[in-house]
Tab-separated table of C-alpha atoms and ligand atoms in Angstrom:
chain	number	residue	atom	x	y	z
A	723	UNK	CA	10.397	20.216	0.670
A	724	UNK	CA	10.697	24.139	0.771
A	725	UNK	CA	7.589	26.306	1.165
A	726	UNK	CA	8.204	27.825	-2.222
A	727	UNK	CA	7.995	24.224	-4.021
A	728	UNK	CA	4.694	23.525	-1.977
A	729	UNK	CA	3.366	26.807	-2.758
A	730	UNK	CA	4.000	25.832	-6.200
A	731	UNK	CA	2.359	22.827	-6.112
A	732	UNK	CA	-0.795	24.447	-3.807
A	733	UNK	CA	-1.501	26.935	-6.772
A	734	UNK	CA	-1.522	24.380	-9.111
A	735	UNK	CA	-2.943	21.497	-7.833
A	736	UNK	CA	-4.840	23.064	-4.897
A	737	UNK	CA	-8.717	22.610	-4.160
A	738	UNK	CA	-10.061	25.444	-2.503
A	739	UNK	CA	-11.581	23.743	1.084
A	740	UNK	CA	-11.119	20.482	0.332
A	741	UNK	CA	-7.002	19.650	-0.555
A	742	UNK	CA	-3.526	21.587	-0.070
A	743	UNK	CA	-0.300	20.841	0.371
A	744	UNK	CA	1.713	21.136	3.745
A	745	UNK	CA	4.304	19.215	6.092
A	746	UNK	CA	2.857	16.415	7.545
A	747	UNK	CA	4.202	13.865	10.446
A	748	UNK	CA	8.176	13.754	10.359
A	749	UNK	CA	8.202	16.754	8.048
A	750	UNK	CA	6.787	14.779	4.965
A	751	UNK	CA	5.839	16.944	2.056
A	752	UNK	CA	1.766	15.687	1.524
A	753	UNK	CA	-1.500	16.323	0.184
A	754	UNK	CA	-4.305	16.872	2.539
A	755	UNK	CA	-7.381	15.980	1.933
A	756	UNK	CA	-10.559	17.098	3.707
A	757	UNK	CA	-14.220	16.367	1.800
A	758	UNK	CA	-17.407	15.536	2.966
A	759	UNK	CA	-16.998	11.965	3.057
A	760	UNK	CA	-13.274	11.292	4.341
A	761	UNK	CA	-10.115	12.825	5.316
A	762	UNK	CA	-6.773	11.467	4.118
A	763	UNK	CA	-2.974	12.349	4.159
A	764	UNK	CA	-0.925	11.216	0.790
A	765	UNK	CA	3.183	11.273	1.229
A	766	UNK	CA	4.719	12.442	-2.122
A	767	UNK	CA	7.429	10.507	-0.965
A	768	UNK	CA	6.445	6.627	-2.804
A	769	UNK	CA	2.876	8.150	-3.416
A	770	UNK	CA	2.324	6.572	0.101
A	771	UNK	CA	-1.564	7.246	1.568
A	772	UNK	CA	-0.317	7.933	5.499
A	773	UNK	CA	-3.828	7.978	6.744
A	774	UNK	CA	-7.731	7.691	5.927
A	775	UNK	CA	-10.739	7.797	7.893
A	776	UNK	CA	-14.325	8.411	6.835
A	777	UNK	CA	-15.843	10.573	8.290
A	778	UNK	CA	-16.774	9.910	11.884
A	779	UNK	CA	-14.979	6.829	12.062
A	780	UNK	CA	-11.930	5.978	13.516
A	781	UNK	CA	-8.736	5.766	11.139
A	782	UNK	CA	-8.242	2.766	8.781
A	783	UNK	CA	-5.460	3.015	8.374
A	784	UNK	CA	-2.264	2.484	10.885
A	785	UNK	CA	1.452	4.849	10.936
A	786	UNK	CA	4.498	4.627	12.560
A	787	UNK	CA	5.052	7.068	15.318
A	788	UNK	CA	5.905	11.076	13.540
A	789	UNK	CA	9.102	10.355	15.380
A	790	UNK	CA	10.036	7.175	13.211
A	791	UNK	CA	9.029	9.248	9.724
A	792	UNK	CA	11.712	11.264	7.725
A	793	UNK	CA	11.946	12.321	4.367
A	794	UNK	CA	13.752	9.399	2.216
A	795	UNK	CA	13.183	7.106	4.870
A	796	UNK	CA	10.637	4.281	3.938
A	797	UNK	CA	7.642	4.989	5.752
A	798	UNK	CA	5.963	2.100	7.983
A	799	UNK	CA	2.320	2.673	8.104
A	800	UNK	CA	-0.056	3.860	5.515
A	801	UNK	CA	-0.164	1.928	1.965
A	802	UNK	CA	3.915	1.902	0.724
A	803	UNK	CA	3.585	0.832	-2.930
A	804	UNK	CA	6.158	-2.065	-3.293
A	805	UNK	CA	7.477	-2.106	-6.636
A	806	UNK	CA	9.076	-3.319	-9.566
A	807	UNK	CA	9.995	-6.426	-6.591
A	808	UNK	CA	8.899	-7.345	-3.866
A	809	UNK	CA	11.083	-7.985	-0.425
A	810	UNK	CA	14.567	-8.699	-0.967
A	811	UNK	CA	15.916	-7.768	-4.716
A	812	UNK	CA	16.753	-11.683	-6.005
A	813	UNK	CA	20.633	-10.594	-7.421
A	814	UNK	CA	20.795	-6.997	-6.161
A	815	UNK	CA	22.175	-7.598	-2.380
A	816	UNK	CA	22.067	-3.352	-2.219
A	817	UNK	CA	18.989	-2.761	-3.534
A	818	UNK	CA	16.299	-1.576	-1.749
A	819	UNK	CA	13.646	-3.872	-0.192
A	820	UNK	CA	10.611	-3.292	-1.669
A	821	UNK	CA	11.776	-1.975	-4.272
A	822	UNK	CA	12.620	1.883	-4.878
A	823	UNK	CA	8.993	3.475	-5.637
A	824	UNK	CA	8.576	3.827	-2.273
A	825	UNK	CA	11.295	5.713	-1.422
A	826	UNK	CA	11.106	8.518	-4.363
A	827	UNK	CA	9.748	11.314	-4.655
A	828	UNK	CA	6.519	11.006	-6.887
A	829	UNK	CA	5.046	14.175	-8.840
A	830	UNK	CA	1.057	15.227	-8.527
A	831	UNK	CA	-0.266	15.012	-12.415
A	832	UNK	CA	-4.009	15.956	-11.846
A	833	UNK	CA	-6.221	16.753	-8.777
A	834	UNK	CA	-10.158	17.179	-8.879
A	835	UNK	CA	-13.258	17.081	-6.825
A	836	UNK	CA	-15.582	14.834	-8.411
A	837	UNK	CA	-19.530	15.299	-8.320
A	838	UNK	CA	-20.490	12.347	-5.952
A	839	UNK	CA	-17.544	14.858	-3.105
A	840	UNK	CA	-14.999	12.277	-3.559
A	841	UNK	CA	-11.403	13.492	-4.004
A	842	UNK	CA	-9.310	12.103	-7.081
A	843	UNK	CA	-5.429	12.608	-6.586
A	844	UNK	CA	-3.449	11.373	-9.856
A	845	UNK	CA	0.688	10.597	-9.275
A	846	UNK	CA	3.233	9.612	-11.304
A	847	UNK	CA	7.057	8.365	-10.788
A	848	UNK	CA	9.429	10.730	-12.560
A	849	UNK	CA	12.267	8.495	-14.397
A	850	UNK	CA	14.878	9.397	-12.066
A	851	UNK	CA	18.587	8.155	-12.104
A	852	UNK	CA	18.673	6.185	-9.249
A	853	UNK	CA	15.521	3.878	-11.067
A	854	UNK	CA	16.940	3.502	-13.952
A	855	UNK	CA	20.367	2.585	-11.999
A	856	UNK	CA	17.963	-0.307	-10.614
A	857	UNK	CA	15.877	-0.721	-13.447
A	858	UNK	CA	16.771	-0.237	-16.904
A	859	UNK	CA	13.178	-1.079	-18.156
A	860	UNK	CA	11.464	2.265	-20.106
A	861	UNK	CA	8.363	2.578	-18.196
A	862	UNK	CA	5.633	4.592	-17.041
A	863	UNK	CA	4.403	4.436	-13.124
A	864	UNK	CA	1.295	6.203	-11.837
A	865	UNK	CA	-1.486	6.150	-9.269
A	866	UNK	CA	-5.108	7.547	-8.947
A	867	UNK	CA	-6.359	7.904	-5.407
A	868	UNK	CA	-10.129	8.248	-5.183
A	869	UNK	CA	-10.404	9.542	-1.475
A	870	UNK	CA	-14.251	9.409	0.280
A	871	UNK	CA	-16.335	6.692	2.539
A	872	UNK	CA	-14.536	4.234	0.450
A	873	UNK	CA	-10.455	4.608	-0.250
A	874	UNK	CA	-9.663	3.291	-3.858
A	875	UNK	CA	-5.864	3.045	-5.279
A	876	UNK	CA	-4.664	2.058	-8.448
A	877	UNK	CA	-1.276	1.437	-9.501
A	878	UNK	CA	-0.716	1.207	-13.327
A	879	UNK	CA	2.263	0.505	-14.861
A	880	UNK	CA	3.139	0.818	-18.445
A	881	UNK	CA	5.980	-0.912	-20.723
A	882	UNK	CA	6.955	2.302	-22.772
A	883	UNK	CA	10.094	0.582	-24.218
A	884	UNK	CA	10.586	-1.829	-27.383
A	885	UNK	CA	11.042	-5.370	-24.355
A	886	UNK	CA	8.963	-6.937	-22.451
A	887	UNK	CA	9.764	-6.900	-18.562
A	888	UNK	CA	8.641	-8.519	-15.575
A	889	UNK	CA	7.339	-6.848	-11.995
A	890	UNK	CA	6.188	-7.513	-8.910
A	891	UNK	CA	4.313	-5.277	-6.532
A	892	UNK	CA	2.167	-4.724	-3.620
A	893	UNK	CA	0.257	-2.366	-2.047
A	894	UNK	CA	1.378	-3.113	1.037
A	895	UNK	CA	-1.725	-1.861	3.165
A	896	UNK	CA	-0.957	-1.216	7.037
A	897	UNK	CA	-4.586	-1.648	8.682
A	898	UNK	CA	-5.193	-0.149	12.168
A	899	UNK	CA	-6.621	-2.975	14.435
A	900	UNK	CA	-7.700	-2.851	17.861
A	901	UNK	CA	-6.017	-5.936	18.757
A	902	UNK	CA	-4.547	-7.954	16.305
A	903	UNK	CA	-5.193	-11.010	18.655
A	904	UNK	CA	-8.421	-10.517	18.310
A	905	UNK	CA	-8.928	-9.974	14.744
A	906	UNK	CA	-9.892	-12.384	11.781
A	907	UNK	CA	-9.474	-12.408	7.965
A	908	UNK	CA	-11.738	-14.007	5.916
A	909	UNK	CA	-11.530	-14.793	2.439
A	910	UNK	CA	-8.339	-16.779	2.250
A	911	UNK	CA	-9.854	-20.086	2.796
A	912	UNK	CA	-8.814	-22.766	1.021
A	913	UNK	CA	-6.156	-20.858	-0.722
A	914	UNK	CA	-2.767	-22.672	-0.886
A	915	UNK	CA	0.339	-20.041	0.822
A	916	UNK	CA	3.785	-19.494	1.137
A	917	UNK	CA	4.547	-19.385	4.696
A	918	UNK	CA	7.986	-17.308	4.836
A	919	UNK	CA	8.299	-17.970	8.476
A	920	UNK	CA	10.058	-21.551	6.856
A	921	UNK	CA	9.630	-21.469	3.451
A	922	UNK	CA	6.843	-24.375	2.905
A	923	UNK	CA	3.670	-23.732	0.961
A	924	UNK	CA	0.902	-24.647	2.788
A	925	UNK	CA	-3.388	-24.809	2.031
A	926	UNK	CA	-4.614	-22.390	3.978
A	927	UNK	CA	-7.730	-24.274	6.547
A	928	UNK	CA	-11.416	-23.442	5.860
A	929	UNK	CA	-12.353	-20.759	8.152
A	930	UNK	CA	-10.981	-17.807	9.328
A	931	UNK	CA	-7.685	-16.505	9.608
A	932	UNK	CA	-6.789	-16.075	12.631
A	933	UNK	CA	-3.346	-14.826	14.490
A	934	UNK	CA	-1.619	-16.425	17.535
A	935	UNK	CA	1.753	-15.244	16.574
A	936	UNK	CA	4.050	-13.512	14.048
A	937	UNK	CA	2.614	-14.569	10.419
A	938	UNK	CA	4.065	-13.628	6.888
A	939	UNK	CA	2.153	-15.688	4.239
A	940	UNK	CA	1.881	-15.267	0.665
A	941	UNK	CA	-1.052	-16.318	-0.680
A	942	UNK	CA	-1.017	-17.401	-4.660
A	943	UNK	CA	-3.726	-17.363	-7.342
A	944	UNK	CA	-6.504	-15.382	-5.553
A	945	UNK	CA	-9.088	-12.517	-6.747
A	946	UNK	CA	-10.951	-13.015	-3.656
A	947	UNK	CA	-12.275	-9.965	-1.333
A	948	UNK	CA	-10.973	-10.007	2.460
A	949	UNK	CA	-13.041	-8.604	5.225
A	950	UNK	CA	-10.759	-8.176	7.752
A	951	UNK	CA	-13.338	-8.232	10.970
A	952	UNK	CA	-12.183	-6.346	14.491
A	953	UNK	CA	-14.813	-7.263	17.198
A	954	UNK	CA	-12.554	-4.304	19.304
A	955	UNK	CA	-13.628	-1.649	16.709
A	956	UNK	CA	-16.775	-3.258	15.875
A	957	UNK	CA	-16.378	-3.172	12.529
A	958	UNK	CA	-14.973	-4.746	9.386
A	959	UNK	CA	-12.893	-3.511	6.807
A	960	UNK	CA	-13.684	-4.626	2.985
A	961	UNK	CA	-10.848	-5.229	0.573
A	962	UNK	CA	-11.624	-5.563	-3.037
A	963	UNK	CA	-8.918	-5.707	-5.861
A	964	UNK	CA	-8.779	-6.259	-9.464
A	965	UNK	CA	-5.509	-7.017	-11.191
A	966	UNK	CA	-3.894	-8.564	-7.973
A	967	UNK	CA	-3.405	-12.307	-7.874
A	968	UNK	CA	-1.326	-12.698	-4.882
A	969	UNK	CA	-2.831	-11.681	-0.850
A	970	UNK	CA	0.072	-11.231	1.721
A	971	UNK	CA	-0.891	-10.566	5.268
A	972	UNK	CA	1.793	-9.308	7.482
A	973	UNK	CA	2.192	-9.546	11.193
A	974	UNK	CA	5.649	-9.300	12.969
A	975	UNK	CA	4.546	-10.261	16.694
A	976	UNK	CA	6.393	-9.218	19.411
A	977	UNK	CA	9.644	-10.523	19.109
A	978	UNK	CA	10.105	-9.343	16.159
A	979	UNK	CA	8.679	-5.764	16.413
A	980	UNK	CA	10.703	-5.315	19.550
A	981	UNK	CA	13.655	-4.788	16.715
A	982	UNK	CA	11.782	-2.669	14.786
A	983	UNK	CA	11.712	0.707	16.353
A	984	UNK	CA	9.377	2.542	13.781
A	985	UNK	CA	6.709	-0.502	15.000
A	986	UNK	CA	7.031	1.687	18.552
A	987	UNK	CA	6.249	-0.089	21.723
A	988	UNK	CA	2.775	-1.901	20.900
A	989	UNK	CA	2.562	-1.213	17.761
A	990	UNK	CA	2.715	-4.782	16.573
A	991	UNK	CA	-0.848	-5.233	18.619
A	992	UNK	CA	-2.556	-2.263	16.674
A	993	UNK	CA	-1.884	-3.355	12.860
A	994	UNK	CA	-2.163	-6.268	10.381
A	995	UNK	CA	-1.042	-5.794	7.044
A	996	UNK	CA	-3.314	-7.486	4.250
A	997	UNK	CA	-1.328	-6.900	1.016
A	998	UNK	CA	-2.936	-6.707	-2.305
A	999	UNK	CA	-0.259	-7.696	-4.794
A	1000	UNK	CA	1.626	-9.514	-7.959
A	1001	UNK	CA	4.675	-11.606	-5.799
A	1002	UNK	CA	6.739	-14.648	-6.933
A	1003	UNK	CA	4.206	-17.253	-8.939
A	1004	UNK	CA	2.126	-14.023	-9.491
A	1005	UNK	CA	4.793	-12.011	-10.751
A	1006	UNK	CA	3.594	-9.522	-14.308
A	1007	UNK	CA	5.132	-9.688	-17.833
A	1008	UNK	CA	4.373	-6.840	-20.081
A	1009	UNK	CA	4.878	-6.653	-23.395
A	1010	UNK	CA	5.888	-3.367	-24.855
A	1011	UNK	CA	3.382	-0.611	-25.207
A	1012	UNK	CA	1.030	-2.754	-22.713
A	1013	UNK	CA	0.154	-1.683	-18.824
A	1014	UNK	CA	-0.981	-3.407	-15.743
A	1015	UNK	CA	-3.076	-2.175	-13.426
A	1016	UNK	CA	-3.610	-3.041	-9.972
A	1017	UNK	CA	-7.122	-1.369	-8.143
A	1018	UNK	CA	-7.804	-1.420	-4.154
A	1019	UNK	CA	-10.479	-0.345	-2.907
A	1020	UNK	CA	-11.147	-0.337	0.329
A	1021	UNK	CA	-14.798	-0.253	3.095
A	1022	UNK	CA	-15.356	-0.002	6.243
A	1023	UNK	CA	-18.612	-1.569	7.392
A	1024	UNK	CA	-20.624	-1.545	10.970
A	1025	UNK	CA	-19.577	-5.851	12.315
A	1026	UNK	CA	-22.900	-6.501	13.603
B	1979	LIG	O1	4.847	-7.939	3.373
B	1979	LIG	C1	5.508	-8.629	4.399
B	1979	LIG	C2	6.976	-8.256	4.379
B	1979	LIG	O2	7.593	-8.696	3.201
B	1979	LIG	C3	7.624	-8.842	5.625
B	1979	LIG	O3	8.456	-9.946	5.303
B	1979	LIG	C4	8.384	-7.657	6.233
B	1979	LIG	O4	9.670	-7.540	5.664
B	1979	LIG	C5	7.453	-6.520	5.809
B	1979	LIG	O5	7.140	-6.833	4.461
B	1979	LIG	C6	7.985	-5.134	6.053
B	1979	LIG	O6	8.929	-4.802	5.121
B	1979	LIG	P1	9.677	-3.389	5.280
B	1979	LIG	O7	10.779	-3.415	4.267
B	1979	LIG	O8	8.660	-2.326	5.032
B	1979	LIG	O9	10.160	-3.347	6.702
């Protein structure tokens, strides 16, 4: 993005010591936000939070090497907002994985510093062409970011046409682990999953989940909270949602990664995605002149 359009943007939306506009890793246009309580990068490319960390801790939050990032590439890392489908488009063989918020350029509505030093950062999803090429469905997209010692993001979406339409989405939340070997999720027990490593839904065991090897499940019909513990970082990493009835968690393992060169050489070992999300069974209808919204928020707590 040229200097003039972020100095645009920086007298605008700009917060005197506390957010601006710059280039960030692979030349991204973002927001940077520095407060009391956390520091945080936002991609306007897909609205994408690149990193978090409270302050004093260690990031949350895990990104692709700066050499892997480029402007209207889809980022790996961060929190890529997967929408209106999610994976693999089910008649569009062109279409975008993921769907094509993630790889547009979103526009800042409203930024403020809120009393309790938290940072709110508002985005929306112009209606560009090459949506409604995909998706012929008059709608609204936006996001609030509430940036501090907790990260909160929600994702609303509003039916601003005269038909009802259907969505899926995720926010598809790239967690930085110490070793994902070593990690567990709890929260999921019980729950009944899609394993897409073959295609058979399974019930999730009581317990733990834990990771011996690459692991994309899709878990249906749940509200609950994860705390996704990391003995390595001693700590654990609350994730609340409203509005999300589908949990994905995300690992590639090594075979896998090793043909994914944005993962970089270990990068497999240092994340776990846990997805908050509306997929397949979960999928949204909204009527016209009705929105959805789907809240994160996310903790990170001492693992005593
Ligand atoms: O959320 C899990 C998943 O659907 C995996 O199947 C894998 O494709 C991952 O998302 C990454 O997708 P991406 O298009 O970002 O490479």
């Amino acid at each position: 993005m040229a200097s003039t359009e972020l100095s645009r943007l920086q007298a605008r939306f700009g917060i005197a010591g506390q957010l601006q506009f710059g280039h960030g890793p692979g030349g991204l246009a973002v927001v940077e936000v520095e407060n009391a309580h956390a520091s945080a990068q936002v991609a306007l490319q897909g609205a994408q939070v690149l990193s978090w960390a409270p302050r004093g801790a260690a990031p949350v939050l895990w990104l692709a090497p700066p050499a892997s990032l480029a402007p209207g590439r889809p980022i790996r890392g961060g929190v890529p907002i997967c929408w209106p489908w999610f994976g693999a488009h089910a008649s569009g063989a062109d279409y975008p994985s993921h769907g094509f918020a993630r790889s547009e350029r979103w526009e800042p509505v409203e930024t403020r510093a809120l009393e309790d030093g938290t940072t709110w950062v508002h985005l929306r999803l112009p209606r560009g062409e090459t949506s409604a090429r995909w998706w012929p469905h008059p709608c609204a997209l936006e996001l609030g970011i509430t940036i501090g010692a907790a990260l909160e993001l929600e994702l609303i979406t509003r039916n601003t046409g005269a038909l009802p339409f259907t969505l899926e989405e995720a926010l598809h939340s790239y967690f930085a682990v110490s070793d994902v070997g070593r990690v567990a999720v709890q929260g999921l027990a019980g729950g009944t999953y899609l394993d897409k490593l073959d295609g058979i839904r399974r019930r999730q065991p009581l317990g733990p989940l834990t990771l011996i090897g690459e692991t994309d499940r899709v878990y249906f019909g749940t509200n609950a909270e994860c705390l996704l513990e990391d003995p390595g970082l001693r700590r654990r990493i609350r994730i609340s949602k409203r509005g999300g009835r589908t949990t994905v968690v995300w690992n590639p393992w090594a075979e896998k990664a090793a043909r994914m060169p944005d993962l970089g050489a270990d990068g497999y070992l240092r994340m776990l995605c846990v997805e908050s999300a509306n997929v397949a069974d979960d999928r949204v209808t909204l009527a016209p002149g009705t929105e959805h919204r789907l809240w994160v928020r996310y903790r990170v707590e001492p693992l005593d």
